[in-house]
PDB file of C-alpha atoms in Angstrom:
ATOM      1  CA  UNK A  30     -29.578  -0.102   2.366  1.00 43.00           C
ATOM      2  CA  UNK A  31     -26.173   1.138   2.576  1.00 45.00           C
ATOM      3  CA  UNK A  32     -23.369  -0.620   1.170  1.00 44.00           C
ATOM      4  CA  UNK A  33     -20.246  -1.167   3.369  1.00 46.00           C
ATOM      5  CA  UNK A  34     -17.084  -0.564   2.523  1.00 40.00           C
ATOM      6  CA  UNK A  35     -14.442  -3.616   3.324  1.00 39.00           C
ATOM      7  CA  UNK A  36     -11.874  -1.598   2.611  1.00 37.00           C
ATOM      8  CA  UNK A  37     -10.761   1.645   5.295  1.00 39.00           C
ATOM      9  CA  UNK A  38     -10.790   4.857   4.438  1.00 40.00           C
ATOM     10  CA  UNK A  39      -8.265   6.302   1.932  1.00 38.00           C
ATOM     11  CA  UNK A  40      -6.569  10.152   2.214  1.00 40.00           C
ATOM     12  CA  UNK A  41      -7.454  11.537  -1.298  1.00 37.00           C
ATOM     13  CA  UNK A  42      -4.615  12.301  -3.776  1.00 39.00           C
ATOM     14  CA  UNK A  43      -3.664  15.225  -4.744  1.00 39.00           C
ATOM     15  CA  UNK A  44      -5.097  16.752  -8.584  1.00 39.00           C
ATOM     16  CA  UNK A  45      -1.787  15.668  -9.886  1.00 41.00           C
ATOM     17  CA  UNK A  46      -1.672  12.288  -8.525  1.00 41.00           C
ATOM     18  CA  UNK A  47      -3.673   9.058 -10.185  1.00 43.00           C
ATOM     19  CA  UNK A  48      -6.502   7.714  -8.390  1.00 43.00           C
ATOM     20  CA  UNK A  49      -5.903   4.350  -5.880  1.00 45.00           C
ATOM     21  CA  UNK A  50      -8.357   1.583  -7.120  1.00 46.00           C
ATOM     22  CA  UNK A  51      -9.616   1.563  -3.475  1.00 47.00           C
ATOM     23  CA  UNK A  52     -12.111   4.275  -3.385  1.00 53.00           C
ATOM     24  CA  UNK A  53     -11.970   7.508  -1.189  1.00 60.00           C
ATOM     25  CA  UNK A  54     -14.430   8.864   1.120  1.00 69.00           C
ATOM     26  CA  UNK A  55     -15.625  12.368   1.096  1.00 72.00           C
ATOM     27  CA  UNK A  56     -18.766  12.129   3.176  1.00 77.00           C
ATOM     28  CA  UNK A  57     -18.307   8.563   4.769  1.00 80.00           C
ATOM     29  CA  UNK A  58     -16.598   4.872   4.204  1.00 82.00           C
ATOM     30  CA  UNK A  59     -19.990   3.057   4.437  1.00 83.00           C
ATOM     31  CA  UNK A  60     -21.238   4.956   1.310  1.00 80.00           C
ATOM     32  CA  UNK A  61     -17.858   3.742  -0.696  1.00 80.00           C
ATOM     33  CA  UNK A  62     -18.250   0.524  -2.811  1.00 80.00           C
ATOM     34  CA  UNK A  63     -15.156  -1.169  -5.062  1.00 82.00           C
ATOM     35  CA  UNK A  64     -17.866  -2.126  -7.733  1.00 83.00           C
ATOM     36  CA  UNK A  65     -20.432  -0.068  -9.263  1.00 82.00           C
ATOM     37  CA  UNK A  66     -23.781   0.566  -7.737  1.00 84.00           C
ATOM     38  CA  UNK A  67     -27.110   1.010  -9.587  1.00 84.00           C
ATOM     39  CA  UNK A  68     -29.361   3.790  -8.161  1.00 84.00           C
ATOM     40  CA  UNK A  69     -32.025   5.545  -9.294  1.00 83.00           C
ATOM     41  CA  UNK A  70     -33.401   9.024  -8.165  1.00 81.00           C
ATOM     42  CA  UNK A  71     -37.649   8.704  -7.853  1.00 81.00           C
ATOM     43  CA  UNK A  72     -39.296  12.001  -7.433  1.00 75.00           C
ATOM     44  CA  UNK A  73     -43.014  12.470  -5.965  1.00 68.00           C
ATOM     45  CA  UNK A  74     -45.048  14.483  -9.188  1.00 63.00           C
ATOM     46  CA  UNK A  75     -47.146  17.433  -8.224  1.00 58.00           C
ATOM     47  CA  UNK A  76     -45.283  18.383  -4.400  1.00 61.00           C
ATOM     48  CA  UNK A  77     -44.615  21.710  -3.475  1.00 62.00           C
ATOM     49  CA  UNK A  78     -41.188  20.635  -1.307  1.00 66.00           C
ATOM     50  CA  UNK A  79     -38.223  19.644  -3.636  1.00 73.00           C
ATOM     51  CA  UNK A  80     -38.032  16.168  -1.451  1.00 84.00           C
ATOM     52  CA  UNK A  81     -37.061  13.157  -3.322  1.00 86.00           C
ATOM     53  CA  UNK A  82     -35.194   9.938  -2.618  1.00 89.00           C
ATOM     54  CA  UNK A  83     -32.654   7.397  -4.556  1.00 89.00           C
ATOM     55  CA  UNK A  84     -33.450   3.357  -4.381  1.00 89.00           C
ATOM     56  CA  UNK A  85     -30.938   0.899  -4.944  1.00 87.00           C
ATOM     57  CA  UNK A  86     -32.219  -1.603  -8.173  1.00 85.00           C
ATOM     58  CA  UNK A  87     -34.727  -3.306  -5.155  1.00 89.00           C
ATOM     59  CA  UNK A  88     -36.613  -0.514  -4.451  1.00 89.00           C
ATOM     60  CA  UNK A  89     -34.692   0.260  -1.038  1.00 91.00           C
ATOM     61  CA  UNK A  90     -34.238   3.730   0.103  1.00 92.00           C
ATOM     62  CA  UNK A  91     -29.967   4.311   0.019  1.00 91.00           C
ATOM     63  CA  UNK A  92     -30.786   8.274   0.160  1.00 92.00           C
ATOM     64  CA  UNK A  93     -33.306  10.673   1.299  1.00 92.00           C
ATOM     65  CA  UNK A  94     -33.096  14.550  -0.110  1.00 91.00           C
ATOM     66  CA  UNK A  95     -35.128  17.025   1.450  1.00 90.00           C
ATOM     67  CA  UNK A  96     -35.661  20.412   0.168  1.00 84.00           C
ATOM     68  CA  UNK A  97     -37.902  23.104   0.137  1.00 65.00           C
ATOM     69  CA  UNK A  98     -38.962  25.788  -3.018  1.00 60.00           C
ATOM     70  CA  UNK A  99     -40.794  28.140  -1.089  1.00 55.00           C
ATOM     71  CA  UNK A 100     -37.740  29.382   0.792  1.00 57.00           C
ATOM     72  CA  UNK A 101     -35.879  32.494  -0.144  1.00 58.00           C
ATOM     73  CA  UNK A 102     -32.359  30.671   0.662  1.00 65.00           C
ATOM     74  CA  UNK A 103     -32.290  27.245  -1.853  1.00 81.00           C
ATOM     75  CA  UNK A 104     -31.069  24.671   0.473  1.00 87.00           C
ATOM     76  CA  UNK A 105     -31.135  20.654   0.850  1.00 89.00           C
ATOM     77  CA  UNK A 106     -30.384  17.916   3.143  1.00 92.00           C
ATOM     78  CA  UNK A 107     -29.228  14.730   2.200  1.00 92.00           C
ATOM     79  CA  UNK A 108     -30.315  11.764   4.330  1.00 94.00           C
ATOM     80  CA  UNK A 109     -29.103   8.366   5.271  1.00 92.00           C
ATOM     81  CA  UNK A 110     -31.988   5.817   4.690  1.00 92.00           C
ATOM     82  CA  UNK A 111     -32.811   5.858   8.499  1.00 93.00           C
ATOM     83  CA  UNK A 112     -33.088   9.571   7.998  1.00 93.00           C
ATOM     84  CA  UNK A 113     -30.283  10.865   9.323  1.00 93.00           C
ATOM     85  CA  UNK A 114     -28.653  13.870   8.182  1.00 94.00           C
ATOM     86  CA  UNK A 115     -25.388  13.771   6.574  1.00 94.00           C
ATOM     87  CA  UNK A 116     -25.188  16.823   4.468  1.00 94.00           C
ATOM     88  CA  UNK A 117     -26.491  20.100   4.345  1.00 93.00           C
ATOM     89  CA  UNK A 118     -26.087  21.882   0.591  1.00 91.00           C
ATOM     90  CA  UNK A 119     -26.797  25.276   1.070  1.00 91.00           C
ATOM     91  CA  UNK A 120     -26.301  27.866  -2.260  1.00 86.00           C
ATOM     92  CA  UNK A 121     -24.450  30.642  -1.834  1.00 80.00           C
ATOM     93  CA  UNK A 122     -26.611  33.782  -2.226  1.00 74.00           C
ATOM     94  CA  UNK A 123     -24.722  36.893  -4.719  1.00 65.00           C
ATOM     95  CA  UNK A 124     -22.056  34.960  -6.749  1.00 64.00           C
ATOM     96  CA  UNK A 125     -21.046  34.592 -10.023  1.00 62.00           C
ATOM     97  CA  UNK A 126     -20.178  31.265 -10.614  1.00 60.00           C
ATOM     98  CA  UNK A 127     -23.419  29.681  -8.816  1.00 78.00           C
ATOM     99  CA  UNK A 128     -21.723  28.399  -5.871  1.00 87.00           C
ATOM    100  CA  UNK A 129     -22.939  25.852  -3.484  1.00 90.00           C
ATOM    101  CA  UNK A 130     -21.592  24.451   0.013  1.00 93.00           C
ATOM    102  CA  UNK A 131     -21.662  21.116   1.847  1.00 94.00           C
ATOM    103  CA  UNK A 132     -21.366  20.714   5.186  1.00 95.00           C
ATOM    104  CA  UNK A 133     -21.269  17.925   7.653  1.00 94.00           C
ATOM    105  CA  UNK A 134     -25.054  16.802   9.085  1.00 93.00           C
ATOM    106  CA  UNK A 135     -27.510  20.019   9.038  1.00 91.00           C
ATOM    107  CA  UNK A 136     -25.114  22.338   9.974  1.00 91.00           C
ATOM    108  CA  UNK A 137     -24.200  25.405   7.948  1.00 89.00           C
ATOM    109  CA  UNK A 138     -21.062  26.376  10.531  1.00 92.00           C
ATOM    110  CA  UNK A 139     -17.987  27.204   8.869  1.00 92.00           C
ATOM    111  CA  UNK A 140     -16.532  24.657  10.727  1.00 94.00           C
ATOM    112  CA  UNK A 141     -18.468  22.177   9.473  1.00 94.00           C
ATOM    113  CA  UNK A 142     -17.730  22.503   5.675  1.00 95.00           C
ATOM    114  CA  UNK A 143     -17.194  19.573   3.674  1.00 94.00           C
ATOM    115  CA  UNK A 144     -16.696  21.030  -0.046  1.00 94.00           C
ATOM    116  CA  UNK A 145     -17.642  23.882  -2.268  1.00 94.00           C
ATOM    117  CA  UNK A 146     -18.846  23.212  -5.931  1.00 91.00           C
ATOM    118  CA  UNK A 147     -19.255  26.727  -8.544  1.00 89.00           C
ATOM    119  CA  UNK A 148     -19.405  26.688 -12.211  1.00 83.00           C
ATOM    120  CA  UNK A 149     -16.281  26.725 -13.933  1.00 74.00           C
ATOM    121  CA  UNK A 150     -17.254  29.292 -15.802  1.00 65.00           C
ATOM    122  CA  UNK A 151     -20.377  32.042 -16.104  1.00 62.00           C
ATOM    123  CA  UNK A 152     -21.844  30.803 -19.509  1.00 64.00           C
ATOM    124  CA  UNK A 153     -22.329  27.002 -20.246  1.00 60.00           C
ATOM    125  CA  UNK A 154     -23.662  24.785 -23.223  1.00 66.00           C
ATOM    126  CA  UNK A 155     -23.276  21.832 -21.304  1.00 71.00           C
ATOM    127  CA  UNK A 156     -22.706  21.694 -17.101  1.00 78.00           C
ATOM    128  CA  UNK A 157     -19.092  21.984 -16.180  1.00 88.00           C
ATOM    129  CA  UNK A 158     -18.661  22.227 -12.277  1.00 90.00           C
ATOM    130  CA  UNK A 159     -15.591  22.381 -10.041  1.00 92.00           C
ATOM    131  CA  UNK A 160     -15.639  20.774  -6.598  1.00 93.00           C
ATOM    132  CA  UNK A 161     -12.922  22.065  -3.952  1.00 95.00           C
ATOM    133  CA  UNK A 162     -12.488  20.292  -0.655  1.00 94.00           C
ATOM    134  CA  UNK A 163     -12.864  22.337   2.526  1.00 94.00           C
ATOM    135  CA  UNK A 164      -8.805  22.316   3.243  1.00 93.00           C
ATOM    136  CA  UNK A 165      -8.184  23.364  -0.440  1.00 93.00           C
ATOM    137  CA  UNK A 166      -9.063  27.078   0.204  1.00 92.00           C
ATOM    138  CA  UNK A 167      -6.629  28.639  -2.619  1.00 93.00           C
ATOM    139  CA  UNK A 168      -9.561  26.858  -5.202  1.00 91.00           C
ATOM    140  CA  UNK A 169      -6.248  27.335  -8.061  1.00 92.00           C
ATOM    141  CA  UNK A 170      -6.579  23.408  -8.636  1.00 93.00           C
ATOM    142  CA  UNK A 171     -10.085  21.796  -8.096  1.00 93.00           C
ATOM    143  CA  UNK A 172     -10.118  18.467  -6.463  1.00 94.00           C
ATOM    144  CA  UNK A 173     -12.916  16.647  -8.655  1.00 93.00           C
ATOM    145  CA  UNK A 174     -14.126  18.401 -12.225  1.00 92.00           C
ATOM    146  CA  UNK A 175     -18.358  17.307 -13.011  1.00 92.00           C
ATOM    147  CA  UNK A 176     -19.424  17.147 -16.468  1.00 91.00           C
ATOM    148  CA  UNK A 177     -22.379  16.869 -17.731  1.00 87.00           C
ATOM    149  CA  UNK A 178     -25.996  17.164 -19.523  1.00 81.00           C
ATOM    150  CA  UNK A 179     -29.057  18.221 -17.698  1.00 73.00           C
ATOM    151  CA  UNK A 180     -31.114  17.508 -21.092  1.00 75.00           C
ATOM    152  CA  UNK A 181     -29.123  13.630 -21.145  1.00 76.00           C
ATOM    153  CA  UNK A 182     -29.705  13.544 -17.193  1.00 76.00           C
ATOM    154  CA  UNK A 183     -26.236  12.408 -16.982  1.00 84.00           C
ATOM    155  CA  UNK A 184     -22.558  13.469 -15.619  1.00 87.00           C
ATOM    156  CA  UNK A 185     -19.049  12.287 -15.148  1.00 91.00           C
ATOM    157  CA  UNK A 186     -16.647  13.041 -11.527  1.00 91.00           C
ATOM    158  CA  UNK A 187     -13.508  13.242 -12.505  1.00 93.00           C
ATOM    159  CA  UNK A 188     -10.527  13.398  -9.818  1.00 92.00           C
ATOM    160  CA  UNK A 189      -8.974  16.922 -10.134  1.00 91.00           C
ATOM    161  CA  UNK A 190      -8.183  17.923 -13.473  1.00 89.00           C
ATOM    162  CA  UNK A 191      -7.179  14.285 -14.508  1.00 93.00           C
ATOM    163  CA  UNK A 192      -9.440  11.865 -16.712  1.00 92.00           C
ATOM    164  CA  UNK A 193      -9.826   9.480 -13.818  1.00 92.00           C
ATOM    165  CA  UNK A 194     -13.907   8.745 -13.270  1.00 90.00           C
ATOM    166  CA  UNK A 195     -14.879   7.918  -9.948  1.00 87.00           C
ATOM    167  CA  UNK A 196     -18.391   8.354 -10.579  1.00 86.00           C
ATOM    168  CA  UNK A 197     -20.730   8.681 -13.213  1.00 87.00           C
ATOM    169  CA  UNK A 198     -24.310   9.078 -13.401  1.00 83.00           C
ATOM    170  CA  UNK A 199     -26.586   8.096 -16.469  1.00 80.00           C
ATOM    171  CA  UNK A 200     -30.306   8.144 -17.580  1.00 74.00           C
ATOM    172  CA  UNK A 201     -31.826   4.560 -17.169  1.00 68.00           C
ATOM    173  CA  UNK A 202     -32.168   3.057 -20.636  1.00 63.00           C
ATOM    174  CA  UNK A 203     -36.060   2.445 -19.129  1.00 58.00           C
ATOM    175  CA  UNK A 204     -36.799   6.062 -19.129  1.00 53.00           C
ATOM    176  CA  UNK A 205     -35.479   7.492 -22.337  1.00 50.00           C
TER     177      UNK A 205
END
């Protein structure tokens, strides 16, 4: 069940500027909410795909992600819960900051880029990713920061290089 957004679409600030209270869209207005929004990320045990999908607290399918780990490129799709695609993350092969694309649907067309995320830096205690938007190709200021733990299951999105959250993910206090 997707959430809809009664609010239109925002342009998104630059790094420097605070974030509106209405939020922005990166992939799509219907997946933008005013309020927070409870999912949770269930994962079939003993599959040999990487597929997985995220419920909303009801058990409802919001997001489908399919992905394969018998493939020499690592790539996944993320689905609307009709199964439609709406990204394609596809990691960049030969870099040194681990960097992945999006792009729109399951295209992989240059054209079609969304974002690129890469480490912020080679060696990390704790994850610390930079997220550039595809019309912010000089990558000197990143347009959302991600930290987190993969050993908490948890991050923070921060806009740019501010300490404005506009998303944060944590590990269900059912599952610790």
């Amino acid at each position: 069940m997707a959430y809809p957004n009664p609010y239109p679409a925002q342009p998104y600030p630059s790094a420097s500027a605070p974030m509106p209270a209405v939020p922005s869209a990166v992939i799509g207005p219907q997946f933008c909410a005013p309020y927070p929004v409870d999912l949770a990320v269930v994962k079939k045990v003993m599959t040999i795909s990487d597929n997985f999908v995220v419920t909303d607290v009801n058990g409802n399918i919001v997001f489908k992600v399919k992905g394969s780990l018998a493939t020499l490129r690592d790539r996944r799709v993320l689905l609307d819960a009709a199964g439609n695609p709406l990204v394609t993350l596809r990691r960049k092969i030969m870099t040194a900051h681990d960097r992945w694309q999006a792009f729109r649907g399951e295209s992989t067309d240059a054209k079609d880029l969304i974002f690129t995320l890469k480490r912020s830096s080679l060696i990390q205690f704790k994850t610390k990713l930079h997220v550039f938007l595809a019309n912010n190709t000089k990558e000197d200021v990143c347009d959302f920061k991600v930290k987190g733990s993969w050993l908490e299951r948890s991050c923070v999105v921060y806009a740019g290089e501010s300490n404005n959250i506009v998303a944060q993910v944590k590990r269900s206090p059912l599952f610790k």
